[in-house]
């Protein structure tokens, strides 16, 4: 149930020694053995893009990839032309060991911004990875594990239908927001897809999954989601069916990212209904999901609906207090922007919190996943680069 | 050096018993004895406005106020028509004890959203306040103290020039963002001002002071800043001079709010220069000031400039990595979006942190005040309503 679930793919993870504390694997390689090498990618919308993002966006113009190489231990972001050179050399090295062109190799990096990667260690790691590639589940898990940073578990998913499979892994635990939620994701399929379909399906699937995950409002320089299609099943599914299955895999990976986010003690689902438009519902849901006061209240298991009303009221979504209601874990706490019953009836002692805001204005709706703001989040993020 | 510094004003603070733990003063009254009763106000831009905001906006259409009554212990927000009735009764009670009309009384409230105020206690408190009004500094301080919630100190300021004085107090410690930074502020002056000048001066002064304070990105339902002008000095200052002094008083109060914000261990000044426009500089500065990862890094005294570059890169301000530089506490850490020298040279052990981002694109500039994101912030806000 990973990148090796679909036929035509090999993967591995190795320890290249890129981390300050080099006792964990930190380099992953995913190879598409074809017969097709169709690929698509979506990337961070941050204007400050890491070298591997600039590189991978460029090579994906060809819509064809033999491999993706990923490293933890350094984002290779804000590293100037030399950093871009490091990414280029990494792709060339992978191309050399696989016997393909560098333009067929995407690169993903994650870790601290602003530091050069130890390129010699990285290139040696590629050599080692090339000899360790496997097509079984253990091989996929080894790749999924090598890209983790502050993540505590690997995130993998796969689905099979009508003779073809979609599977993938994701990493990401912080700096997560709209533009794909700081993360690296590789999804593979043995369905036979043309490049246009692969691109449309990936954009459609990510827009309602990874794009709806907002842990801390911060958007990384390195966000990347790549889809590789080997065509090895010989089956060309209907586009809608494929997109649906891909969306399910992405949704499962996104829920895995949410559950493993930095310092998380609550998994929070914010749903806005009754907005003027879907777009306004999304704006409102994001505002609630990002609000530090809402997130700290939920960390404290406090159904403080007033902060929820204040957060959406301060957003760019149209809000009329007269028709605003807030429901937490199924208990209506606020109607017409005023208290209804006893707030303590909303039981927040569990890990899952469902926040529903009905704006009562129209039919627009949207859901965003987030987490609480805990002591552990502060702890983890105040001691990251030092 | 408070609301009683200017001639023509009396004030007091009393304990009306509005708080769950009723051992602190919680009701303040500020009275303008004239001869003039010119007034101006600015209010939260939140679409969910507290009853006292709706009331005070209404009465300020007349641009004349005899008094402002303020309470802590409850925001009277999201309380429906009954809550609005409570505000109305409060203004009527103040009008009765002062012998004026309710339309000459502004009301401000702060505290938990969604709970009705204990109106009988509040009205009894107004009676008590009316008998305790004074025009000395102790009286002003007593009013400044009664409005505090999670604040740890009163925030007051005053300036005298050419025979006239401007002074005021502010309260606010959390839920602070763009639209005035959750807070209540009363500023008085004995300058003789016409209503147009008072309004323009207040808008100009708040737009570059309170509006540039962003503690946690959250905008309250209750933000209010009121200016009362008694004309008692008999001096009508030049509009520019008056606006300048008013701005200085507001700036000092805003710095006081920043220093006393919830859980603060660092006072952070974010300045963006070289933006295409001032408006884009402000968008960029706010994005950096609000970024949880920047704020936790600074809490950890970590000059993690990569997070600063990522935060502004993800904002709506135009950013070109080639011309982006970041300076922290006077040490250039990043130029052309790449590391310069040793980040450890930026000493962040003190309480004050200056972050400067030069976008290198134009002449737009803006400064925003914020604080770090600490354990204490999480602690305070996870246990507020319970």
Coordinates of C-alpha atoms in Angstrom, one line a residue, chain A residues 88-294:
Chain A
X88 CA 21.0 19.7 -11.0
X89 CA 23.9 17.4 -10.0
X90 CA 21.6 15.2 -8.0
X91 CA 19.3 14.7 -11.0
X92 CA 22.3 14.0 -13.2
X93 CA 23.6 11.4 -10.8
X94 CA 20.2 9.7 -10.7
X95 CA 20.1 9.8 -14.5
X96 CA 23.5 8.2 -14.7
X97 CA 22.7 5.3 -12.4
X98 CA 19.4 4.7 -14.2
X99 CA 20.6 5.2 -17.7
X100 CA 18.2 8.0 -18.6
X101 CA 18.4 11.8 -19.0
X102 CA 18.5 14.3 -16.1
X103 CA 15.4 15.9 -17.6
X104 CA 13.5 12.7 -16.7
X105 CA 14.3 13.1 -12.9
X106 CA 12.4 15.2 -10.5
X107 CA 14.0 16.3 -7.2
X108 CA 12.3 17.0 -3.8
X109 CA 13.9 18.2 -0.6
X110 CA 12.7 19.0 2.9
X111 CA 14.4 20.3 6.0
X112 CA 15.9 23.6 7.2
X113 CA 15.8 26.5 4.8
X114 CA 19.0 28.4 3.9
X115 CA 21.6 25.7 4.2
X116 CA 23.5 24.0 1.4
X117 CA 23.2 20.2 1.3
X118 CA 26.3 18.0 1.8
X119 CA 26.3 17.2 -1.9
X120 CA 29.0 14.5 -1.8
X121 CA 27.1 12.5 0.8
X122 CA 24.0 12.9 -1.3
X123 CA 25.5 11.7 -4.5
X124 CA 27.0 8.7 -2.7
X125 CA 23.5 8.0 -1.3
X126 CA 22.1 7.9 -4.8
X127 CA 24.7 5.2 -5.7
X128 CA 23.6 3.2 -2.7
X129 CA 19.9 3.7 -3.5
X130 CA 20.3 2.5 -7.0
X131 CA 21.6 -0.9 -5.8
X132 CA 18.8 -1.3 -3.2
X133 CA 15.6 -0.7 -5.3
X134 CA 12.8 -3.1 -4.7
X135 CA 9.2 -3.5 -5.9
X136 CA 7.7 -4.9 -2.7
X137 CA 5.8 -3.2 0.1
X138 CA 9.0 -3.1 2.3
X139 CA 10.7 -1.1 -0.4
X140 CA 7.9 1.4 -0.6
X141 CA 7.9 1.8 3.1
X142 CA 11.6 2.3 3.1
X143 CA 11.2 5.2 0.7
X144 CA 8.2 6.6 2.7
X145 CA 10.3 6.6 5.8
X146 CA 13.4 8.2 4.4
X147 CA 11.6 11.5 3.7
X148 CA 10.3 12.1 7.2
X149 CA 11.5 15.1 9.2
X150 CA 9.5 15.9 12.4
X151 CA 6.9 13.3 11.3
X152 CA 6.5 10.5 13.8
X153 CA 5.1 7.9 11.4
X154 CA 5.2 7.2 7.6
X155 CA 2.0 8.1 5.7
X156 CA 1.0 5.6 3.0
X157 CA -2.1 4.7 1.1
X158 CA -3.2 2.6 -1.9
X159 CA -6.4 1.6 -3.7
X160 CA -7.0 -1.0 -6.4
X161 CA -9.9 -1.1 -8.8
X162 CA -10.7 -2.9 -12.0
X163 CA -7.2 -4.2 -12.5
X164 CA -5.3 -1.0 -11.8
X165 CA -3.9 0.6 -8.6
X166 CA -3.1 4.0 -7.2
X167 CA -0.8 4.3 -4.2
X168 CA 1.6 6.8 -2.6
X169 CA 3.3 8.2 0.3
X170 CA 3.4 11.7 1.9
X171 CA 5.5 13.5 4.4
X172 CA 4.8 16.7 6.2
X173 CA 4.2 17.8 9.8
X174 CA 4.5 21.5 10.0
X175 CA 4.6 24.7 7.8
X176 CA 1.4 23.4 6.4
X177 CA -1.1 25.6 4.6
X178 CA -3.2 26.4 1.5
X179 CA -0.6 25.9 -1.1
X180 CA -0.3 22.2 -0.6
X181 CA 0.7 22.1 3.1
X182 CA 4.5 21.8 3.3
X183 CA 4.9 18.4 2.2
X184 CA 6.3 16.0 -0.3
X185 CA 4.0 13.4 -1.9
X186 CA 4.7 10.8 -4.5
X187 CA 1.7 8.9 -6.0
X188 CA 2.1 6.1 -8.5
X189 CA -0.3 4.3 -10.7
X190 CA -0.1 1.5 -13.2
X191 CA -3.1 2.8 -15.1
X192 CA -2.4 3.9 -18.6
X193 CA -2.9 7.7 -18.7
X194 CA -2.2 10.3 -21.2
X195 CA -0.4 13.4 -19.9
X196 CA -3.4 15.7 -20.1
X197 CA -5.5 13.3 -18.0
X198 CA -2.8 12.8 -15.5
X199 CA -2.4 16.6 -15.1
X200 CA -6.1 17.3 -14.8
X201 CA -6.7 14.4 -12.4
X202 CA -3.8 15.5 -10.1
X203 CA -5.0 19.1 -10.0
X204 CA -8.6 18.0 -9.3
X205 CA -7.6 15.6 -6.5
X206 CA -5.1 17.8 -4.7
X207 CA -7.4 20.9 -4.8
X208 CA -9.9 19.2 -2.4
X209 CA -7.4 17.2 -0.3
X210 CA -3.9 18.6 0.3
X211 CA -5.1 22.1 -0.5
X212 CA -7.7 21.8 2.2
X213 CA -5.2 21.0 5.0
X214 CA -4.1 24.0 7.0
X215 CA -2.1 23.3 10.1
X216 CA -0.5 26.6 10.8
X217 CA -1.2 28.9 7.9
X218 CA 2.5 28.8 6.8
X219 CA 3.3 27.8 3.2
X220 CA 6.5 26.1 2.5
X221 CA 9.1 26.8 -0.2
X222 CA 9.3 23.1 -1.1
X223 CA 5.7 21.7 -1.4
X224 CA 5.6 19.1 -4.2
X225 CA 3.1 16.4 -5.2
X226 CA 4.1 14.2 -8.1
X227 CA 2.1 11.6 -9.9
X228 CA 3.9 8.9 -11.9
X229 CA 1.9 6.6 -14.3
X230 CA 3.6 3.4 -15.6
X231 CA 0.7 2.1 -17.8
X232 CA 1.9 -1.3 -16.7
X233 CA -1.7 -2.6 -16.0
X234 CA -2.6 -2.0 -19.7
X235 CA -5.9 -0.5 -18.5
X236 CA -7.0 3.0 -19.3
X237 CA -9.7 3.9 -16.8
X238 CA -12.4 6.4 -17.4
X239 CA -11.0 9.9 -16.3
X240 CA -13.7 10.5 -13.7
X241 CA -13.2 7.1 -12.1
X242 CA -9.4 7.5 -12.0
X243 CA -9.7 11.0 -10.6
X244 CA -12.1 9.7 -7.9
X245 CA -9.6 6.9 -6.8
X246 CA -6.7 9.3 -6.9
X247 CA -8.7 11.7 -4.7
X248 CA -9.4 9.0 -2.2
X249 CA -5.7 8.1 -2.0
X250 CA -4.8 11.8 -1.6
X251 CA -7.5 12.3 1.1
X252 CA -6.2 9.4 3.1
X253 CA -2.6 10.7 2.9
X254 CA -3.9 14.2 3.9
X255 CA -5.7 12.7 6.9
X256 CA -2.4 11.0 7.8
X257 CA -0.6 14.3 7.6
X258 CA -3.2 16.0 9.8
X259 CA -3.0 13.2 12.4
X260 CA 0.8 13.4 12.6
X261 CA 1.1 17.2 12.5
X262 CA 3.5 18.8 14.9
X263 CA 2.2 18.9 18.4
X264 CA -1.2 17.7 17.5
X265 CA -3.6 16.6 20.3
X266 CA -6.8 17.2 18.3
X267 CA -7.8 16.5 14.7
X268 CA -10.2 19.3 13.8
X269 CA -12.5 19.3 10.8
X270 CA -14.0 22.8 10.0
X271 CA -17.0 22.8 7.7
X272 CA -18.7 26.0 6.6
X273 CA -22.1 25.7 5.0
X274 CA -24.7 28.3 3.9
X275 CA -22.1 30.6 2.4
X276 CA -22.8 32.8 -0.5
X277 CA -20.4 30.7 -2.7
X278 CA -18.1 27.7 -2.3
X279 CA -15.2 30.1 -2.5
X280 CA -16.5 32.2 0.4
X281 CA -17.1 29.1 2.4
X282 CA -13.5 28.1 1.9
X283 CA -12.2 31.5 2.9
X284 CA -14.3 31.3 6.1
X285 CA -13.3 27.8 6.9
X286 CA -9.6 28.6 6.5
X287 CA -10.0 31.7 8.7
X288 CA -11.5 29.5 11.5
X289 CA -8.9 26.7 10.9
X290 CA -6.0 29.2 11.2
X291 CA -7.2 31.2 14.2
X292 CA -4.7 30.9 17.1
X293 CA -7.4 31.6 19.6
X294 CA -9.8 28.9 18.2

